[in-house]
Short mmCIF file of C-alpha atoms and ligand atoms in Angstrom, two decimals:
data_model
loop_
_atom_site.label_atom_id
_atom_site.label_comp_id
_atom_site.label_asym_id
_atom_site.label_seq_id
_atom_site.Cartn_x
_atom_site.Cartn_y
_atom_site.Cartn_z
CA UNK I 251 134.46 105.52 145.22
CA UNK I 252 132.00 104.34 142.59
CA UNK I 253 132.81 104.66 138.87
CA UNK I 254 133.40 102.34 135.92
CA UNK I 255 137.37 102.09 136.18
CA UNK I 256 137.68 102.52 132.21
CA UNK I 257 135.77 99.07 131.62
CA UNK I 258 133.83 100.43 128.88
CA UNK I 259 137.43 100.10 127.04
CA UNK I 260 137.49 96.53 124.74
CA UNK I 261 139.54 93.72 126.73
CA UNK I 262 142.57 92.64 124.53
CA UNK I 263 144.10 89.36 125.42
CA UNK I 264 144.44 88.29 128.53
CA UNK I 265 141.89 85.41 128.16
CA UNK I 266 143.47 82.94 130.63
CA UNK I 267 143.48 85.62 133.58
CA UNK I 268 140.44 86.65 132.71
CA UNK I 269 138.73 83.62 133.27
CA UNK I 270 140.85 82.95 136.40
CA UNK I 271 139.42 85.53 137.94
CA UNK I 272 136.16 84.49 137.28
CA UNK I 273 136.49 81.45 138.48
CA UNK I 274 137.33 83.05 141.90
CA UNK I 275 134.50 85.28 142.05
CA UNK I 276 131.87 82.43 141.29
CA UNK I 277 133.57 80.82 144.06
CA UNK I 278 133.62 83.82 146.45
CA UNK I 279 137.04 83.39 146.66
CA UNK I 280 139.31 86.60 147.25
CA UNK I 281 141.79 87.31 144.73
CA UNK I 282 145.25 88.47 145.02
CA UNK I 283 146.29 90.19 141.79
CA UNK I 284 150.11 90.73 141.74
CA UNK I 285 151.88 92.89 139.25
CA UNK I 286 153.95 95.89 137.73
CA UNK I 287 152.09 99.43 138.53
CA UNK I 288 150.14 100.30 135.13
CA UNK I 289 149.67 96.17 133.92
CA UNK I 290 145.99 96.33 133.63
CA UNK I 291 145.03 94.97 137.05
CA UNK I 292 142.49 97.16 138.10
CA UNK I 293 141.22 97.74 134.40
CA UNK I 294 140.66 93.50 134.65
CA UNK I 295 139.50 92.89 137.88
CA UNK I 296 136.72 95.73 137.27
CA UNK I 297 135.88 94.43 133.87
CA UNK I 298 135.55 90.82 135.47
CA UNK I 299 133.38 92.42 138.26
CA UNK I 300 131.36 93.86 135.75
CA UNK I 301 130.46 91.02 133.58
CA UNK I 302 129.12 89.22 136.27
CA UNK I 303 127.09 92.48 137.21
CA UNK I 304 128.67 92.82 140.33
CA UNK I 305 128.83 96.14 142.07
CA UNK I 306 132.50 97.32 142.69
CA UNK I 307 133.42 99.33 145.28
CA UNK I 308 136.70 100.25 145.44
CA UNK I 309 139.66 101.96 147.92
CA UNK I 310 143.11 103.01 147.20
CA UNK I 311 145.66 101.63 150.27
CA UNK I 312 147.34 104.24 152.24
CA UNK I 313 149.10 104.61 155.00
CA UNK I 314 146.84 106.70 156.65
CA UNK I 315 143.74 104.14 156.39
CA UNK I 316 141.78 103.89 159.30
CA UNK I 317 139.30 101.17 160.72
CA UNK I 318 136.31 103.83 160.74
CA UNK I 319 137.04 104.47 156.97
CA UNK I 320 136.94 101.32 156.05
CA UNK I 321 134.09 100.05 157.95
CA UNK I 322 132.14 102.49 158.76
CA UNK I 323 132.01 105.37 161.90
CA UNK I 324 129.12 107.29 163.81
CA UNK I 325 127.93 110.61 163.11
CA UNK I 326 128.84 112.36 166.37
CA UNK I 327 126.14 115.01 166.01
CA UNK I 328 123.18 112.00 165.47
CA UNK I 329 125.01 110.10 168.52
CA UNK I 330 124.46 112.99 170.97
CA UNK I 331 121.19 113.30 170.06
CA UNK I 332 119.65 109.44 169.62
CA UNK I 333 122.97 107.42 171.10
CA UNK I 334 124.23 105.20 169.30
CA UNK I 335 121.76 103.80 167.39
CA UNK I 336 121.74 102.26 164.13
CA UNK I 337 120.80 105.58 161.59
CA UNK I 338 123.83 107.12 163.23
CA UNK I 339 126.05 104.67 161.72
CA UNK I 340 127.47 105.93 158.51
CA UNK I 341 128.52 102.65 156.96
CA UNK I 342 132.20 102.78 155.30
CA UNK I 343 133.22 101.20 151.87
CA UNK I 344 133.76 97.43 153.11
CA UNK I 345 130.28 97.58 154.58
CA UNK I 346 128.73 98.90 151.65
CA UNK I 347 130.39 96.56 149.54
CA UNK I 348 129.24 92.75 152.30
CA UNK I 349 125.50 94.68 151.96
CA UNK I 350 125.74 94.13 148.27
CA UNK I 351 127.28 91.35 147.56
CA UNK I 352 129.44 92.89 145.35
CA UNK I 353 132.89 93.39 144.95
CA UNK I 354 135.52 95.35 146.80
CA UNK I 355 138.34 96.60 145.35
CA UNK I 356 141.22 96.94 147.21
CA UNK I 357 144.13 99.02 145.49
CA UNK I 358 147.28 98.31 147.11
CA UNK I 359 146.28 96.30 149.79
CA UNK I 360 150.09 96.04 150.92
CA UNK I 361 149.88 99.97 152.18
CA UNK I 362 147.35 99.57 154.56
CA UNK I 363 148.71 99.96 157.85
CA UNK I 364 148.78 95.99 159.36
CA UNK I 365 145.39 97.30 162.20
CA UNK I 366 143.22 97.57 159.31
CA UNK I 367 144.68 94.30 157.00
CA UNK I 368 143.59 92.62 160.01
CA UNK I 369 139.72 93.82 160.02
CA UNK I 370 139.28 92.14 156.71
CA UNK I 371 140.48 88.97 158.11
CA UNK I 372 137.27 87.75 159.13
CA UNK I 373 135.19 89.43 156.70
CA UNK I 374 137.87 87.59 153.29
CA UNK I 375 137.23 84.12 154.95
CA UNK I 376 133.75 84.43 156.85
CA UNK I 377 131.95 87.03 155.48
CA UNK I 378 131.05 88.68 158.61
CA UNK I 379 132.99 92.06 160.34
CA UNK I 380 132.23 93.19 164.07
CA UNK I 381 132.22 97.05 164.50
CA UNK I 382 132.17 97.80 168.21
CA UNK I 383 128.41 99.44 168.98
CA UNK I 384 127.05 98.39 165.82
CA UNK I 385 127.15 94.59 165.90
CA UNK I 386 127.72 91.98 163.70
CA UNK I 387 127.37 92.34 159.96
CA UNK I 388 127.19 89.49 157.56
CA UNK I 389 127.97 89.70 153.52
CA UNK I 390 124.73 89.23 151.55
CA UNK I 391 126.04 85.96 148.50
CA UNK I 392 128.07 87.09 146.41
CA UNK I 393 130.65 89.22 148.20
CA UNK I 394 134.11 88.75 147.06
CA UNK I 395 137.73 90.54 147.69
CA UNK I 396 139.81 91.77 144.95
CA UNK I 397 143.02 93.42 146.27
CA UNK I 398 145.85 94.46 143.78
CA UNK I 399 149.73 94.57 144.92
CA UNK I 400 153.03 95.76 143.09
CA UNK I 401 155.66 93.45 144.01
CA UNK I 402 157.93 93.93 146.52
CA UNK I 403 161.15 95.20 145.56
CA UNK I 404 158.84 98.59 144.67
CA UNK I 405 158.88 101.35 146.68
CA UNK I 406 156.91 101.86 150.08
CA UNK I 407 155.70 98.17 149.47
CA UNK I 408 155.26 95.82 152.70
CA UNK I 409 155.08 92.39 152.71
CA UNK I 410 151.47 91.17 153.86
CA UNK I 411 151.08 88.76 157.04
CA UNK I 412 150.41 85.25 156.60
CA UNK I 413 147.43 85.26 157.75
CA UNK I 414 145.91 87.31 154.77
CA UNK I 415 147.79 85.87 152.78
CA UNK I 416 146.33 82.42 153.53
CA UNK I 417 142.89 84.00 152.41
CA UNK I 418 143.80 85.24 148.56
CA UNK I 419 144.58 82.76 145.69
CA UNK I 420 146.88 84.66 143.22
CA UNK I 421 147.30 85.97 140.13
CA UNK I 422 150.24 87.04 138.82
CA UNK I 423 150.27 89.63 135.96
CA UNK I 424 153.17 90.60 133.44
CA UNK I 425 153.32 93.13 130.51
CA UNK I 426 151.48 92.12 127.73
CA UNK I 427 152.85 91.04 124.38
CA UNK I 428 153.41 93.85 121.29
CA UNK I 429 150.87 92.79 119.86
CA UNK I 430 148.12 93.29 122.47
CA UNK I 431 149.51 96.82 123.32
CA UNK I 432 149.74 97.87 119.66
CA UNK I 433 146.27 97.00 119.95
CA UNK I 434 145.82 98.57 123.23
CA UNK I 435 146.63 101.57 121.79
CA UNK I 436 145.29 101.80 118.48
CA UNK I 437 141.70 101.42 119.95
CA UNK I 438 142.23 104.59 122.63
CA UNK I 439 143.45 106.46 119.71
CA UNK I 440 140.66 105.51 117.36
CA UNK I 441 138.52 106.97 120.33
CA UNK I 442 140.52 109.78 120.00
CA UNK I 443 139.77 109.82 116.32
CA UNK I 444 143.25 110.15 116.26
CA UNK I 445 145.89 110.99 113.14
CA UNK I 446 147.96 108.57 112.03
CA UNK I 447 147.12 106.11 114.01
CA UNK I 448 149.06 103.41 113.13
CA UNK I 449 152.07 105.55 113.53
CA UNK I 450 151.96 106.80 116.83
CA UNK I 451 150.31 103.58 118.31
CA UNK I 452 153.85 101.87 116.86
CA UNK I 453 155.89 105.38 118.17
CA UNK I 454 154.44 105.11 121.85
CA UNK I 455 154.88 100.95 122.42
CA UNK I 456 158.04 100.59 120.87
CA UNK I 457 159.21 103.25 123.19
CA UNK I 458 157.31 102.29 126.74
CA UNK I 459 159.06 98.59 125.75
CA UNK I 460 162.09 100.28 124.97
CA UNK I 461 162.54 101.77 129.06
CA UNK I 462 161.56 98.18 130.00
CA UNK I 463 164.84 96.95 128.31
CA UNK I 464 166.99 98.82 129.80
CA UNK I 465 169.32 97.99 132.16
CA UNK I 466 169.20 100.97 134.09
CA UNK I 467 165.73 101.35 134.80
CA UNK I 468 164.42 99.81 137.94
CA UNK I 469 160.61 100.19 136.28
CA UNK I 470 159.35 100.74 132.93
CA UNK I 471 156.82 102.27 131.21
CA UNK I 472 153.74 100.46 131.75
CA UNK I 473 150.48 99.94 129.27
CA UNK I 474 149.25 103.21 130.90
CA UNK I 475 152.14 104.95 130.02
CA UNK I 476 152.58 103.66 126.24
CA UNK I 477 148.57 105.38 126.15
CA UNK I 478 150.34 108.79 127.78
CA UNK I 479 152.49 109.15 125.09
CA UNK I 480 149.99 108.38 122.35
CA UNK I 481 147.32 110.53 123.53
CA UNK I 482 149.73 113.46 123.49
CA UNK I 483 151.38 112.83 120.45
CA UNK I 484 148.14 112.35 118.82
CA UNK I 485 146.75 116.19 120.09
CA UNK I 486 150.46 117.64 118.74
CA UNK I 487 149.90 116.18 115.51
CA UNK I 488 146.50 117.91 115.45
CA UNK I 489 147.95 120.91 116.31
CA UNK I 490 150.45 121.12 113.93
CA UNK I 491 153.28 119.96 115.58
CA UNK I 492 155.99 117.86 113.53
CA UNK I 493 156.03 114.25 114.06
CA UNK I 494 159.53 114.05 115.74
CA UNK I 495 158.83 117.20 117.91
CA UNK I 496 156.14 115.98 119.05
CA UNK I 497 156.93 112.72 119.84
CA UNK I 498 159.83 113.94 121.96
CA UNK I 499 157.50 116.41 123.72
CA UNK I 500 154.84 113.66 124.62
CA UNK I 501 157.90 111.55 126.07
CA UNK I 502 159.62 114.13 127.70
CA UNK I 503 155.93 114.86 129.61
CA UNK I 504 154.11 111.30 130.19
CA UNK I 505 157.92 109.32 131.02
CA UNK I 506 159.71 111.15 134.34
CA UNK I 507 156.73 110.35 136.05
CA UNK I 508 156.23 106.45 134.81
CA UNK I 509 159.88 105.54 135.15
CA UNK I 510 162.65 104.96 137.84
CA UNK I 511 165.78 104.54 137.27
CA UNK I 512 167.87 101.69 139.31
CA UNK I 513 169.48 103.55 142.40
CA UNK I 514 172.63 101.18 141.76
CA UNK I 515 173.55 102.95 138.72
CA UNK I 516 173.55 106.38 140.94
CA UNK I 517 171.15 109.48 140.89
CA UNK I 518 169.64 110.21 137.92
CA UNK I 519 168.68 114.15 138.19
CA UNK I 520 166.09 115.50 135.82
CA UNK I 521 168.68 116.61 133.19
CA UNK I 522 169.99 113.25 133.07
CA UNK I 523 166.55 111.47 132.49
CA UNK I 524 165.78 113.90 130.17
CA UNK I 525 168.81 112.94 128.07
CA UNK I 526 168.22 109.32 128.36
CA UNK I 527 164.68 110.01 127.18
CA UNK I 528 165.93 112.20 124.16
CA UNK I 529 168.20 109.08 123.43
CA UNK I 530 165.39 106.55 123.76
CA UNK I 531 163.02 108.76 121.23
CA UNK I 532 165.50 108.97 118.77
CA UNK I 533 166.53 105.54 118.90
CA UNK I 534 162.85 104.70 118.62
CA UNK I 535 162.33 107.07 115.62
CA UNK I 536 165.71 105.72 113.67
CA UNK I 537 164.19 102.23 114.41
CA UNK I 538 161.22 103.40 112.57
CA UNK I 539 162.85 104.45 109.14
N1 LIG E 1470 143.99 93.85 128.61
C1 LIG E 1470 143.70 95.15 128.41
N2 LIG E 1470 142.87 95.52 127.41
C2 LIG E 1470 142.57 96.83 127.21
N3 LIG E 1470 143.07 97.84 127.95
C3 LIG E 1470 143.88 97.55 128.97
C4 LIG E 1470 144.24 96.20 129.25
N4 LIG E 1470 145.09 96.21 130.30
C5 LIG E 1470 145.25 97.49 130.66
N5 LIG E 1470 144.52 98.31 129.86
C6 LIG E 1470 144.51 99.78 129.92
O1 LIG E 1470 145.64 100.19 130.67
C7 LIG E 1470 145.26 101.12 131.67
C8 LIG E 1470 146.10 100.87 132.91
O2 LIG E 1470 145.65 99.71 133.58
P1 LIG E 1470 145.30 99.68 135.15
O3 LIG E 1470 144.96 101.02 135.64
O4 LIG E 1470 144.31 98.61 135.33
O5 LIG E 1470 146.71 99.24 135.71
P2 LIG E 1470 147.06 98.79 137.20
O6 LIG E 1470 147.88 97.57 137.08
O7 LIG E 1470 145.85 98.75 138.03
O8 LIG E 1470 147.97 100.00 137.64
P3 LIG E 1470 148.40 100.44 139.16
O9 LIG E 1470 149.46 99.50 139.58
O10 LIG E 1470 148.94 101.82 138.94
O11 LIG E 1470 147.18 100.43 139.98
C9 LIG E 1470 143.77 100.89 131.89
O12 LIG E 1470 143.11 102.10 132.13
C10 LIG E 1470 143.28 100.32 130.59
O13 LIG E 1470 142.78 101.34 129.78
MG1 LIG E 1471 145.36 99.92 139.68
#
């Protein structure tokens, strides 16, 4: 998948990491970028990518992962025809990316299933990848490994081997201040050409911050989440909608879906989230008076 990962938005803070991982792609080292689900780490290993004009090519970890999609497969039809010659080959995402130079992307490099964490093995610390029929192929300068992880006490997270390990320096990322996401926020909505912009940038962080402080939420609202919230409040307003209708409408659509709550503290069904979401908004909106 080839697109620009939303690095056309304006970088706030995260200087330090920023020139980290810049530092590792001069090197053509591979990167390990460790953090929360919505911190920013695809948003900054794309936008570090980019500077350096590097292409990105980028996959999303799954379970069902295969060695042919990542590295490439042959066209059955071509194969019956010509054998297995080299046109047949239709190269996969990792290939694509060694042939550049650039960079690939790896999303959640802890749910690939361990057969296919193992092809990249030789391609993170030589460069090179054998696929059976096709040969040997060799990275062009320049090619470099970004994989992102959530840590592991998230769900459906697995621990990676120590052999790939070995191969990644690491990066750990954390929320960012208030301060950057105010900011965060208040430039998506001035793309929005938002109204009141000051107020629902302040509504939507002090709220995404507010799940993060609570004890009975296993994960909070992330960055992308905080933006959710704005962006919907911001199209209510423009509709007419009252400011504290709207702000509990936004929550009540952009939160069940960012948020879990801690298993210890028992189930939490729908009409219970909902509640502690109502409660959240209006302690957000009393803060604000
Ligand atoms: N430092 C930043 N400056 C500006 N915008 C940012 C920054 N960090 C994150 N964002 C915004 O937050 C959004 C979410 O970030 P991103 O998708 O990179 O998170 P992620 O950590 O990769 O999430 P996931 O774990 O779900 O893959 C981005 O689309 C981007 O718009
Ligand atoms: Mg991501």
């Amino acid at each position: 998948m080839r697109d620009d990962h939303g690095v056309s938005a304006q970088r706030i803070g995260r200087e330090k990491e920023f020139q980290q991982i810049q530092i590792c792609l001069e090197l053509g080292k591979n990167l390990l970028l460790e953090g929360p689900v919505g911190v920013g780490k695809t948003f900054l290993a794309a936008q570090s990518a980019a500077v350096l004009r590097k292409e990105v090519i980028r996959i999303d970890g799954d379970g069902r992962f295969t060695e042919q999609k990542l590295s490439g497969w042959f066209d059955p039809q071509t194969v019956l025809k010509k054998g297995y010659v080299k046109e047949a080959f239709m190269k996969g995402p990792l290939l694509q990316a060694m042939e550049t130079g650039g960079v690939f992307l790896i999303n959640e490099l802890n749910r690939l299933p361990e057969g296919v964490q193992n092809i990249l093995l030789s391609a993170l610390d030589e460069g090179v990848v054998f696929v059976p029929q096709y040969g040997l192929v060799q990275a062009k300068d320049g090619f470099g490994v970004i994989a992102t992880q959530n840590p592991k006490e998230f769900v459906g997270a697995t621990q990676l081997s120590e052999a790939i390990l070995d191969r990644f320096e690491l990066i750990r990322l954390d929320y960012q201040s208030e301060t950057e996401e105010l900011q965060i926020v208040h430039n998506a909505l001035k793309e929005q050409k938002s109204m009141k912009i000051d107020e629902v940038t302040g509504l939507a962080v002090k709220l995404a911050r507010l799940t993060r402080e609570d004890s009975r939420v296993h994960r909070g609202a992330s960055i992308r989440a905080s933006l959710a919230v704005a962006a919907l409040l911001s199209a209510f307003l423009k509709r007419g909608t009252s400011l504290d209708e709207a702000f509990l409408q936004s929550a009540l659509m952009a939160l069940p879906t960012r948020i879990e709550f801690d298993p210890s503290e028992g189930e939490f069904d729908a009409i219970q989230a909902s509640e502690v979401i109502q409660d959240w908004v209006n302690e957000v909106l009393k803060k604000k008076t």
